[in-house]
Amino acid sequence: MFAGLDPQATALVLARMQFAFTVSFHFIFPAFSIGLASYLAVLEGLWLKTGKPLYLDLFRYWLKIFSVAFAMGVVSGLVMSYQFGTNWSVFSDKVGGVIGPLMAYEVLTAFFLEAGFLGVMLFGMKRVGRGLHFAATLMVALGTFVSAFWIISVNSWMQTPTGFEMGPGGQFLPGPSWAAIIFNPSFPYRLVHTVIAAYLTTALVVGAVGAWHLLRDRTNAHSRKMFSMAMWMAALVAPVQIVAGDMHGLNTLEHQPAKVMAMEGHYQSHPDGAPLYLFGIPDDKAQRLDYAVGIPKASSLILKHDPNAPLAGLDTIAPENRPPVWIVFWSFRIMVGIGFAMLGLGLWSVLARTRRRLYEWPMLHRAAVVMGPSGFVAVIAGWVTTEVGRQPFTVYGLLRTADSVSPIAAPAVAASLLAFVVIYFAVFGVGTWYILRLMSAAPEPHEDGPEEDEQAPIRTAGITPAHQPQGGVQ
Amino acid sequence: MIDLTVIWALIIAFAVFMYVVMDGFDLGIGILFPAFAPGEERDQAMNAIAPVWDGNETWLVLGGGGLLAAFPLAYAIILPATYPLIIAMMLGLVFRGVAFEFRWRDPRHRAFWDMAFFGGSLVAALAQGITLGALLQGIHVEGRAYAGGWLDWLSPYSLLTGIGVVAGYSLLGACWLALKVEGSAEDKAFGFARKAAWATILLMGSVSLATPFLAGQYFQRWFTEPMIYWLAPVPLITGAVAFALLRSLGKKHAWRPFMLTLAIFLLGMVGLGVSMWPWVVPQSVSIWDAAAPHRSQVFMLIGVGIVMPLILAYTGWAYWVFRGKVGSHGYH
């Protein structure tokens, strides 16, 4: 497979594959739990405000799913916090002084908050008052957001590093202002784009589950409510996301032009208006886009707001600094395509509302079911675009990926990669199956929470005389 | 002038200690898990930690993330040096972590997830213990990087520390269970606690005896005058606490065995500190060699100063909410 590569290059490729694999797998869960934690907070808040049991039922229905997804997010996230040391030790040594504190802040202000209040959120409904329980839910939701804040700051600093000084031996040292490090140029755009993506991803999952059950029973009030809430989210937030993504793209053009060139497939410079390629097969060897189908001058129009504006291509970038175009070009198109499909679904739902057919339009429901997992695909595609587009650097323009890797021999990295692949697919595959099974049960009145689930006879339940647990009676 | 590097060494030591005792009893319960009967006994054991395990494990993230932030060079050397151990620990913790949820979701495969819970806990505890031994026996460093092979960590000594940590975690887990569960499970917990206490004492003694003979520094530190007079109380007090623990377990006290076990772990940590000081990678990298830039230390110290009291407060509150016996119908 790696014939022709020397052992060091092989180890590098394997380490990159391992990071890409573990982080992609991991991010699926936060992408869902950031949105779902907020959705749960909204549901519980609506229940407390209106007193309608329907909201409590929905809260409990999604809480069970949240608990499974969150557990997988925790264990796969733990792996990430050690990957930097196991496989990217030179990077950690050189950059630890700058990004380490941000990650430490993530642990202190986010992970402990989530974990500390999660137990009460999941199992404490009968052990603390309603207000306190709601506070716990809010803290978990806040924790997911704060976590995103710090880790996206770290990632953005690697894309657009600012606020640092260079020490002896190529060490990155913090400058006088931490704000200059945290609020680096791409951070606000990436944070907004990522958090909205998590909300959209969750909305599409919730919408798909609602739609699935509407296709079976369109009178189910619970299915209707979740479908309606999710479709509002898609209709209102998908356009915002497209605007946010566009702004993020312009920011990237300013700070990481080579990444945009790869996204656009612009191998050559276009002195008088660059075309927007909709399709093409990038050929990195020949530095040429084959079978290109494009709209003349549209890329200049989007990126420069002027159809005749010149746009530089990868021919202006030194060959050793070019990112691989094939992956970036296509992952970007997948993300954007799905984004517009989400917008389409949102608009369709608005049309259905105006015609009073939101709950009676099976084609819409089928489309929503099909779109259910699309958020995950878009989110991963987006991350692939920005991370592969940063190559061949870990700290953009300053520290090469090849100079960041641990001195671990290829066989050790290969063995660990294989173990991660096998175990992740097995364990998280089964976990996903459990989540799908929970979703396949229609939401009902008097929904059980995770603390009194019939399959969890005693768990950490409160005192529940009305609910006789099976098995555990003495 | 206060040396922030020393303060950070103490903070990291505190995080490691918190992790060891808090996730220690979680992992210990996992290690003892198959010895409890399926059904009520195991469900109670699981319930004794279900609401708090995630918070406990977060201390491991703080230990790792904190090491990266405060001593990046140590993080960059120790993790590659113990590569297979860290990977094994992570994968063990994956199985352990998901088993909490999965065993309730799938009664037909509960026996499988119970074994995953056991196996994951055992592998994680063993890997952590071997890592400790690997660190103490020394790591081959050249320049700013690990320069050994990928099985350098494996030695009779590191295996001894590995088994020692498994025994110690089992003791913590058994004492925690004795507090939280009732009926036959409680009786079993006390029985395991006694066995684990003996095993822990013997293994801790063996590690303590073996360590001075690893390298010059440890022997000098402990056995030369005047250090020997200053340090002699550490093993003596440990012995007294161990004796009190065995007695307390015999009398089936509620809280006392757990607290005495914490004291043993604390004394073990003190002993470790005495041996390692001032190295973070023994004999190769001192805490000052590995320390993060001054500005990083200050920035993080502000965060720790403000946030750590809050963390301890709400963590304490969460434990308070789920206080008391788990019982077979939940908490009383």
GROMACS .gro file of C-alpha atoms in nm, chain B residues 50-277:
model
  228
  524ALA     CA    1  -2.354   0.599   3.697
  525PRO     CA    2  -2.428   0.965   3.783
  526VAL     CA    3  -2.068   1.057   3.866
  527TRP     CA    4  -1.831   0.855   3.646
  528ASP     CA    5  -1.820   1.113   3.368
  529GLY     CA    6  -1.714   1.386   3.607
  530ASN     CA    7  -1.454   1.156   3.756
  531GLU     CA    8  -1.306   1.076   3.417
  532THR     CA    9  -1.281   1.447   3.336
  533TRP     CA   10  -0.988   1.467   3.578
  534LEU     CA   11  -0.798   1.246   3.333
  535VAL     CA   12  -0.861   1.500   3.059
  536LEU     CA   13  -0.738   1.770   3.296
  537GLY     CA   14  -0.432   1.562   3.376
  538GLY     CA   15  -0.351   1.516   3.006
  539GLY     CA   16  -0.460   1.861   2.890
  540GLY     CA   17  -0.298   2.022   3.193
  541LEU     CA   18   0.029   1.842   3.126
  542LEU     CA   19   0.024   1.964   2.765
  543ALA     CA   20  -0.047   2.315   2.879
  544ALA     CA   21   0.185   2.339   3.180
  545PHE     CA   22   0.465   2.099   3.087
  546PRO     CA   23   0.441   2.054   2.709
  547LEU     CA   24   0.782   1.892   2.681
  548ALA     CA   25   0.691   1.624   2.937
  549TYR     CA   26   0.368   1.554   2.752
  550ALA     CA   27   0.563   1.532   2.426
  551ILE     CA   28   0.808   1.279   2.572
  552ILE     CA   29   0.600   1.062   2.804
  553LEU     CA   30   0.316   0.989   2.563
  554PRO     CA   31   0.528   0.860   2.274
  555ALA     CA   32   0.737   0.662   2.525
  556THR     CA   33   0.429   0.482   2.654
  557TYR     CA   34   0.247   0.477   2.321
  558PRO     CA   35   0.092   0.127   2.332
  559LEU     CA   36  -0.011   0.180   2.694
  560ILE     CA   37  -0.188   0.507   2.625
  561ILE     CA   38  -0.367   0.361   2.323
  562ALA     CA   39  -0.469   0.055   2.526
  563MET     CA   40  -0.592   0.276   2.810
  564MET     CA   41  -0.798   0.485   2.568
  565LEU     CA   42  -0.958   0.184   2.408
  566GLY     CA   43  -1.023   0.032   2.750
  567LEU     CA   44  -1.193   0.352   2.858
  568VAL     CA   45  -1.402   0.347   2.539
  569PHE     CA   46  -1.546   0.009   2.631
  570ARG     CA   47  -1.584   0.102   2.997
  571GLY     CA   48  -1.756   0.433   2.916
  572VAL     CA   49  -2.013   0.311   2.668
  573ALA     CA   50  -2.098   0.007   2.882
  574PHE     CA   51  -2.272   0.236   3.132
  575GLU     CA   52  -2.534   0.320   2.871
  576PHE     CA   53  -2.528   0.018   2.646
  577ARG     CA   54  -2.595  -0.244   2.913
  578TRP     CA   55  -2.930  -0.080   2.991
  579ARG     CA   56  -3.021  -0.034   2.626
  580ASP     CA   57  -2.973  -0.395   2.530
  581PRO     CA   58  -3.074  -0.652   2.794
  582ARG     CA   59  -3.011  -0.939   2.553
  583HIS     CA   60  -2.645  -0.849   2.530
  584ARG     CA   61  -2.607  -0.721   2.884
  585ALA     CA   62  -2.368  -1.002   2.971
  586PHE     CA   63  -2.144  -0.888   2.685
  587TRP     CA   64  -2.143  -0.522   2.793
  588ASP     CA   65  -2.080  -0.628   3.151
  589MET     CA   66  -1.768  -0.807   3.033
  590ALA     CA   67  -1.674  -0.500   2.827
  591PHE     CA   68  -1.714  -0.294   3.143
  592PHE     CA   69  -1.486  -0.534   3.329
  593GLY     CA   70  -1.229  -0.574   3.053
  594GLY     CA   71  -1.216  -0.204   2.974
  595SER     CA   72  -1.169  -0.113   3.340
  596LEU     CA   73  -0.900  -0.375   3.390
  597VAL     CA   74  -0.703  -0.275   3.080
  598ALA     CA   75  -0.724   0.096   3.169
  599ALA     CA   76  -0.610   0.038   3.528
  600LEU     CA   77  -0.328  -0.193   3.423
  601ALA     CA   78  -0.212   0.051   3.154
  602GLN     CA   79  -0.209   0.339   3.400
  603GLY     CA   80  -0.011   0.138   3.653
  604ILE     CA   81   0.244   0.024   3.396
  605THR     CA   82   0.277   0.382   3.274
  606LEU     CA   83   0.364   0.486   3.628
  607GLY     CA   84   0.633   0.219   3.645
  608ALA     CA   85   0.764   0.312   3.302
  609LEU     CA   86   0.796   0.672   3.410
  610LEU     CA   87   0.976   0.585   3.735
  611GLN     CA   88   1.223   0.349   3.572
  612GLY     CA   89   1.326   0.625   3.334
  613ILE     CA   90   1.271   0.718   2.972
  614HIS     CA   91   1.538   0.741   2.705
  615VAL     CA   92   1.545   1.103   2.592
  616GLU     CA   93   1.764   1.261   2.327
  617GLY     CA   94   1.733   1.631   2.262
  618ARG     CA   95   1.367   1.716   2.308
  619ALA     CA   96   1.222   1.382   2.211
  620TYR     CA   97   1.172   1.025   2.317
  621ALA     CA   98   1.448   0.817   2.163
  622GLY     CA   99   1.365   0.462   2.273
  623GLY     CA  100   1.177   0.179   2.112
  624TRP     CA  101   0.808   0.118   2.145
  625LEU     CA  102   0.832  -0.155   2.408
  626ASP     CA  103   1.088   0.012   2.637
  627TRP     CA  104   0.818   0.052   2.904
  628LEU     CA  105   0.786  -0.323   2.952
  629SER     CA  106   0.980  -0.454   3.252
  630PRO     CA  107   0.916  -0.665   3.562
  631TYR     CA  108   0.910  -0.343   3.763
  632SER     CA  109   0.647  -0.174   3.545
  633LEU     CA  110   0.435  -0.488   3.551
  634LEU     CA  111   0.459  -0.481   3.930
  635THR     CA  112   0.334  -0.122   3.944
  636GLY     CA  113   0.063  -0.219   3.697
  637ILE     CA  114  -0.068  -0.494   3.919
  638GLY     CA  115  -0.030  -0.267   4.219
  639VAL     CA  116  -0.258  -0.006   4.067
  640VAL     CA  117  -0.514  -0.274   3.977
  641ALA     CA  118  -0.513  -0.387   4.340
  642GLY     CA  119  -0.534  -0.031   4.470
  643TYR     CA  120  -0.826   0.057   4.242
  644SER     CA  121  -1.003  -0.263   4.345
  645LEU     CA  122  -0.965  -0.158   4.707
  646LEU     CA  123  -1.107   0.187   4.634
  647GLY     CA  124  -1.394   0.034   4.438
  648ALA     CA  125  -1.477  -0.221   4.705
  649CYS     CA  126  -1.478   0.045   4.978
  650TRP     CA  127  -1.701   0.272   4.769
  651LEU     CA  128  -1.939  -0.018   4.702
  652ALA     CA  129  -1.948  -0.107   5.071
  653LEU     CA  130  -2.077   0.246   5.122
  654LYS     CA  131  -2.331   0.252   4.844
  655VAL     CA  132  -2.486  -0.092   4.808
  656GLU     CA  133  -2.697  -0.319   5.026
  657GLY     CA  134  -2.764  -0.684   5.091
  658SER     CA  135  -2.549  -0.957   4.943
  659ALA     CA  136  -2.360  -0.705   4.734
  660GLU     CA  137  -2.253  -0.517   5.045
  661ASP     CA  138  -2.124  -0.837   5.209
  662LYS     CA  139  -1.929  -0.920   4.896
  663ALA     CA  140  -1.789  -0.569   4.882
  664PHE     CA  141  -1.647  -0.598   5.234
  665GLY     CA  142  -1.498  -0.938   5.149
  666PHE     CA  143  -1.327  -0.797   4.838
  667ALA     CA  144  -1.213  -0.492   5.028
  668ARG     CA  145  -1.025  -0.708   5.277
  669LYS     CA  146  -0.856  -0.911   5.004
  670ALA     CA  147  -0.779  -0.601   4.800
  671ALA     CA  148  -0.643  -0.426   5.109
  672TRP     CA  149  -0.395  -0.707   5.169
  673ALA     CA  150  -0.298  -0.714   4.802
  674THR     CA  151  -0.258  -0.337   4.791
  675ILE     CA  152  -0.044  -0.327   5.103
  676LEU     CA  153   0.181  -0.607   4.984
  677LEU     CA  154   0.220  -0.466   4.634
  678MET     CA  155   0.271  -0.112   4.754
  679GLY     CA  156   0.538  -0.245   4.989
  680SER     CA  157   0.705  -0.435   4.704
  681VAL     CA  158   0.704  -0.132   4.477
  682SER     CA  159   0.844   0.082   4.758
  683LEU     CA  160   1.123  -0.167   4.814
  684ALA     CA  161   1.202  -0.210   4.446
  685THR     CA  162   1.201   0.157   4.353
  686PRO     CA  163   1.521   0.264   4.536
  687PHE     CA  164   1.713   0.001   4.345
  688LEU     CA  165   1.607   0.130   4.003
  689ALA     CA  166   1.846   0.420   3.985
  690GLY     CA  167   2.086   0.612   4.205
  691GLN     CA  168   1.864   0.904   4.280
  692TYR     CA  169   1.582   0.717   4.452
  693PHE     CA  170   1.817   0.534   4.688
  694GLN     CA  171   1.999   0.854   4.776
  695ARG     CA  172   1.677   1.042   4.825
  696TRP     CA  173   1.533   0.794   5.073
  697PHE     CA  174   1.827   0.631   5.249
  698THR     CA  175   2.095   0.893   5.307
  699GLU     CA  176   2.122   1.117   5.609
  700PRO     CA  177   1.951   1.343   5.693
  701MET     CA  178   1.675   1.259   5.446
  702ILE     CA  179   1.613   0.923   5.604
  703TYR     CA  180   1.496   1.087   5.927
  704TRP     CA  181   1.272   1.332   5.749
  705LEU     CA  182   1.120   1.067   5.524
  706ALA     CA  183   1.095   0.772   5.759
  707PRO     CA  184   0.749   0.886   5.878
  708VAL     CA  185   0.603   0.835   5.528
  709PRO     CA  186   0.632   0.454   5.530
  710LEU     CA  187   0.566   0.437   5.903
  711ILE     CA  188   0.241   0.633   5.882
  712THR     CA  189   0.143   0.431   5.573
  713GLY     CA  190   0.191   0.114   5.778
  714ALA     CA  191  -0.021   0.248   6.062
  715VAL     CA  192  -0.299   0.354   5.825
  716ALA     CA  193  -0.290   0.013   5.657
  717PHE     CA  194  -0.330  -0.153   5.996
  718ALA     CA  195  -0.622   0.075   6.083
  719LEU     CA  196  -0.781  -0.003   5.746
  720LEU     CA  197  -0.768  -0.379   5.801
  721ARG     CA  198  -0.922  -0.335   6.146
  722SER     CA  199  -1.190  -0.101   6.019
  723LEU     CA  200  -1.284  -0.342   5.742
  724GLY     CA  201  -1.310  -0.618   6.000
  725LYS     CA  202  -1.559  -0.407   6.196
  726LYS     CA  203  -1.746  -0.316   5.877
  727HIS     CA  204  -1.737   0.056   5.936
  728ALA     CA  205  -1.922   0.259   5.674
  729TRP     CA  206  -1.710   0.558   5.577
  730ARG     CA  207  -1.387   0.485   5.756
  731PRO     CA  208  -1.241   0.221   5.518
  732PHE     CA  209  -1.289   0.448   5.218
  733MET     CA  210  -1.131   0.744   5.396
  734LEU     CA  211  -0.838   0.534   5.516
  735THR     CA  212  -0.787   0.408   5.162
  736LEU     CA  213  -0.778   0.768   5.044
  737ALA     CA  214  -0.512   0.832   5.308
  738ILE     CA  215  -0.306   0.541   5.175
  739PHE     CA  216  -0.330   0.679   4.823
  740LEU     CA  217  -0.235   1.024   4.947
  741LEU     CA  218   0.070   0.884   5.125
  742GLY     CA  219   0.161   0.690   4.813
  743MET     CA  220   0.139   1.014   4.617
  744VAL     CA  221   0.365   1.186   4.870
  745GLY     CA  222   0.616   0.904   4.837
  746LEU     CA  223   0.600   0.934   4.461
  747GLY     CA  224   0.657   1.306   4.486
  748VAL     CA  225   0.959   1.255   4.710
  749SER     CA  226   1.108   1.007   4.465
  750MET     CA  227   1.046   1.209   4.151
  751TRP     CA  228   1.121   1.562   4.266
   0.00000   0.00000   0.00000
